[in-house]
Amino acid sequence: MKTALVTGAWGFVGRHMTRALREGGWDVIGCDLANPEHPVDVLDVFRRGDRVFDLVVHAAARAPHRAAIDGRPATMAYNLQLDSAMFDWALRTGQRRVLYLSSSAVYPVGFQDGNEQWRLHETNTDSAHGIMPDAGYGWTKLTGEKTAAAAAAEGLAVHVVRPFSGYGEDQGEDWPFGAFAGRVRRREDPFVIWGAGDQTRDWIHISDVVAGALAVVDADVRVPVNLCTGRGVRMYDLVRMFVDQGGYEPTIVLDTGKPEGVRYRVGDPDTFQEIYRPKVSLEEGVARAVRAAVST
């Protein structure tokens, strides 16, 4: 039986990755301090563990959501430590394969100001004209990718994926999609959107994030790959989908005093679609989320 270690297994991506691997017949060990039944410090695993796995999925990160990205920059140091320790451990113990969950935050914010609807291609981080990723979290993930490349040069099999705006029915309210589902469940009126409402994102269902990432591993692709759809949808339009599915008409209020991130973040899906094509449309994802929200 194939074996896997999933770090951050209690988080949104980690728990879906763990479930998918187990359903695929893998023997999976998950580690996460947030697990209330069996908390495990991921750094302790990297300091003391020596078991070799067929696949290490590194999904652990502290608070990778907008409020923390803008308001808690100290998380950067911890996330850098996590990534450095993981790659050091993987090389030292001879791990067979690593899947590194990077982020679309690695892309230069200058390409995402909304003046041009720029589809972010995997090579856009290679600009020689001043790379400025999205806040400390973007720098963390870009550094993680550089560390991954260095580990690969020493012989480690590493796969890097860059998820765009992943979402799902069980996503927490620290993220926009989960927050919107919660507001529909409570039938909030007014319905508040952070920012101007026209910030645009590339939404991809968590099942497609997981299946797509594992398809990258199966295809043995060793360059970074966007996990995206190529379709941009404004926050305001996403809210309209939610309230239409929820069957009510609240007043929509824009809170421009809250963090909103970059204006236009949409991925170029060409490389990804050669490996995997997303199965769940945003409309279906919203419908699932509303059904799940109103049933709780």
XYZ file of C-alpha atoms in Angstrom:
296
model
C 0.000 0.000 0.000
C 1.240 3.471 -0.878
C 1.946 5.756 2.072
C 1.459 9.509 2.431
C 2.087 12.190 5.028
C -0.206 15.236 4.911
C 0.924 18.275 6.904
C -1.806 20.699 7.895
C -4.247 17.807 7.657
C -6.878 19.613 9.720
C -6.973 22.630 7.405
C -9.264 23.142 4.450
C -6.984 21.756 1.739
C -5.318 19.246 4.060
C -8.476 17.493 5.201
C -9.803 17.200 1.638
C -6.433 15.901 0.465
C -6.370 13.349 3.283
C -9.857 12.110 2.423
C -9.100 11.831 -1.295
C -5.890 9.878 -0.726
C -7.590 7.463 1.668
C -10.438 6.953 -0.772
C -7.765 6.207 -3.378
C -6.339 3.405 -1.237
C -3.425 5.248 0.365
C -2.292 4.731 3.940
C -2.298 8.348 5.171
C -0.836 9.928 8.291
C -1.976 13.475 8.967
C -0.342 15.956 11.330
C -1.737 19.262 12.536
C -1.670 21.165 15.815
C -5.285 22.170 15.154
C -6.526 18.580 15.422
C -8.417 18.637 18.756
C -8.275 14.854 19.217
C -4.626 14.306 18.330
C -2.668 17.575 18.034
C 0.743 17.100 16.434
C 3.312 19.851 15.954
C 4.439 19.584 12.336
C 7.850 20.949 13.277
C 8.303 18.070 15.736
C 7.704 15.623 12.898
C 10.428 17.304 10.881
C 12.834 17.347 13.842
C 12.383 13.755 14.957
C 10.612 11.741 12.283
C 12.545 9.459 9.974
C 9.837 7.397 8.280
C 9.996 7.527 4.486
C 6.711 8.111 2.628
C 5.785 7.593 -0.997
C 4.276 11.094 -0.987
C 4.542 14.074 1.368
C 1.787 16.658 0.862
C 2.900 19.894 2.498
C -0.269 21.900 3.101
C 0.622 23.316 6.535
C 0.581 27.116 6.834
C -0.559 29.540 9.489
C -3.581 31.769 8.670
C -3.357 32.000 4.845
C -6.445 34.230 4.516
C -6.870 37.906 3.591
C -7.295 39.368 7.072
C -4.148 37.643 8.328
C -2.174 38.363 5.157
C -2.826 42.078 5.605
C -3.057 42.237 9.387
C -0.741 39.595 10.849
C 2.596 39.765 9.003
C 4.372 37.831 11.790
C 2.869 34.635 10.388
C 5.444 34.949 7.600
C 8.317 33.895 9.872
C 6.506 30.770 11.064
C 5.513 29.706 7.554
C 9.070 30.183 6.307
C 10.274 28.011 9.175
C 7.743 25.308 8.299
C 8.800 25.160 4.662
C 12.515 25.229 5.401
C 12.210 22.469 7.997
C 10.104 20.326 5.669
C 12.527 20.456 2.755
C 15.526 19.889 5.029
C 13.788 16.844 6.549
C 12.700 15.510 3.137
C 16.270 15.615 1.838
C 17.790 14.251 5.038
C 15.411 11.292 5.280
C 15.183 10.538 1.560
C 11.466 11.182 1.048
C 10.347 9.782 -2.287
C 8.148 12.635 -3.510
C 6.882 15.999 -2.206
C 3.791 17.940 -3.267
C 4.255 21.567 -2.229
C 1.103 23.677 -1.961
C 2.186 27.132 -3.070
C -0.267 29.933 -3.898
C -1.395 32.367 -6.563
C -0.148 35.022 -4.114
C 3.342 34.500 -5.597
C 2.418 36.543 -8.669
C 3.497 40.186 -8.887
C 0.743 42.519 -7.726
C 1.567 44.843 -10.627
C -0.036 42.296 -12.970
C -3.216 42.347 -10.871
C -4.166 46.024 -10.598
C -7.233 45.607 -12.785
C -6.122 48.025 -15.500
C -5.600 45.040 -17.765
C -7.302 41.656 -17.430
C -4.051 39.722 -17.291
C -4.264 35.949 -17.045
C -1.376 34.972 -14.829
C 0.907 32.440 -16.510
C 3.293 30.256 -14.527
C 6.276 32.119 -15.988
C 5.086 35.520 -14.734
C 7.072 35.146 -11.515
C 10.252 35.226 -13.616
C 9.992 38.955 -14.418
C 13.285 40.800 -14.217
C 11.533 44.106 -13.509
C 10.887 43.876 -9.795
C 8.863 40.964 -8.439
C 6.430 42.103 -5.761
C 4.185 39.212 -4.715
C 1.090 39.677 -2.582
C 2.241 40.752 0.896
C 4.262 38.585 3.279
C 2.316 35.455 2.420
C 3.228 35.799 -1.250
C 6.895 36.261 -0.334
C 6.685 33.179 1.885
C 5.328 31.015 -0.897
C 7.741 32.404 -3.484
C 10.603 31.618 -1.106
C 9.123 28.156 -0.585
C 9.180 27.609 -4.331
C 12.829 28.682 -4.494
C 13.582 26.250 -1.670
C 11.712 23.533 -3.549
C 13.833 24.196 -6.633
C 17.009 23.972 -4.559
C 15.841 20.670 -3.049
C 14.999 19.370 -6.515
C 18.525 20.222 -7.660
C 19.763 17.928 -4.885
C 17.638 15.054 -6.162
C 14.287 15.424 -4.387
C 11.223 14.795 -6.547
C 9.146 17.944 -5.966
C 5.856 19.061 -7.490
C 4.686 22.651 -6.982
C 1.083 23.736 -7.486
C -0.379 27.224 -7.212
C -4.056 27.094 -6.217
C -6.110 30.155 -7.031
C -9.302 30.870 -5.035
C -10.178 27.433 -3.729
C -13.604 27.028 -2.168
C -16.033 24.402 -0.943
C -19.080 23.675 1.160
C -17.141 23.301 4.399
C -14.830 26.304 4.046
C -14.499 28.530 7.117
C -15.712 32.117 7.274
C -12.196 33.571 7.267
C -12.394 33.170 3.473
C -14.874 35.059 1.245
C -16.712 32.020 -0.089
C -17.229 30.536 3.364
C -18.205 33.943 4.741
C -20.828 34.407 2.020
C -22.297 30.963 2.714
C -22.519 31.840 6.406
C -24.305 35.127 5.645
C -26.861 33.298 3.509
C -27.408 30.751 6.276
C -28.114 33.576 8.709
C -30.044 35.491 6.018
C -28.082 38.617 6.842
C -29.522 41.883 5.631
C -27.600 43.994 4.812
C -25.193 41.602 3.147
C -21.676 43.024 3.544
C -18.870 42.623 0.999
C -15.337 43.620 1.938
C -13.902 46.181 -0.465
C -15.372 47.710 -3.603
C -17.010 44.486 -4.798
C -15.347 44.486 -8.210
C -12.241 42.596 -7.131
C -12.146 39.552 -9.388
C -11.033 36.024 -8.571
C -10.565 32.662 -10.281
C -12.719 30.269 -8.209
C -11.899 26.545 -8.201
C -13.731 23.912 -6.176
C -11.697 22.099 -3.538
C -12.376 18.728 -5.175
C -10.709 20.055 -8.331
C -7.834 21.555 -6.321
C -7.134 18.145 -4.784
C -7.716 16.041 -7.898
C -5.742 18.491 -10.013
C -2.796 18.557 -7.612
C -2.664 14.758 -7.501
C -2.897 14.649 -11.301
C 0.214 16.853 -11.424
C 1.989 14.311 -9.212
C 0.785 11.368 -11.313
C 1.964 13.094 -14.490
C 5.353 13.715 -12.822
C 5.313 17.404 -13.759
C 8.284 19.104 -12.102
C 7.487 22.759 -12.891
C 4.951 24.958 -11.052
C 1.367 24.537 -12.246
C -1.603 26.857 -11.733
C -4.685 25.199 -10.268
C -7.294 27.455 -11.842
C -10.178 27.696 -14.299
C -9.254 30.837 -16.239
C -12.671 32.352 -15.468
C -12.789 35.593 -13.503
C -15.831 36.415 -11.348
C -16.295 39.602 -9.319
C -17.069 39.391 -5.600
C -20.321 41.269 -6.217
C -21.407 38.734 -8.843
C -20.508 35.866 -6.532
C -22.728 37.404 -3.854
C -25.561 37.644 -6.371
C -25.185 33.910 -7.042
C -25.386 33.231 -3.311
C -28.468 35.322 -2.582
C -30.247 34.019 -5.679
C -29.625 30.461 -4.499
C -30.616 31.463 -0.971
C -33.911 32.860 -2.216
C -33.831 36.289 -0.614
C -33.018 39.882 -1.595
C -30.856 41.637 0.980
C -29.353 45.073 0.578
C -25.745 44.595 -0.540
C -23.327 46.907 1.257
C -19.679 47.497 0.284
C -17.302 47.978 3.228
C -14.353 49.744 1.616
C -12.564 50.018 4.953
C -11.854 46.277 5.011
C -9.000 44.479 3.188
C -9.861 43.483 -0.365
C -6.577 42.329 -1.889
C -5.602 42.803 -5.524
C -8.132 43.857 -8.166
C -7.866 41.055 -10.727
C -6.418 37.623 -10.022
C -7.185 35.076 -12.718
C -4.915 32.248 -13.824
C -3.836 31.058 -17.237
C -5.211 27.470 -17.256
C -3.439 26.158 -20.356
C -0.756 24.091 -18.597
C -3.231 22.783 -16.021
C -5.780 21.757 -18.658
C -3.197 19.575 -20.371
C -3.105 17.566 -17.132
C -6.581 17.943 -15.629
C -9.834 19.783 -16.359
C -11.930 21.052 -13.430
C -15.268 19.290 -13.047
C -17.307 21.575 -10.739
C -18.611 24.886 -12.095
C -18.863 27.871 -9.776
C -22.650 27.844 -10.131
C -22.789 24.229 -8.971
C -20.339 24.963 -6.172
C -22.495 27.827 -4.879
C -25.616 25.675 -5.069
C -23.899 22.941 -3.049
C -22.693 25.443 -0.469
C -26.129 26.984 -0.008
C -27.770 23.556 0.338
C -25.173 22.612 2.945
C -25.527 25.945 4.768
C -29.307 25.940 5.069
C -29.347 22.310 6.218
C -27.162 23.024 9.272
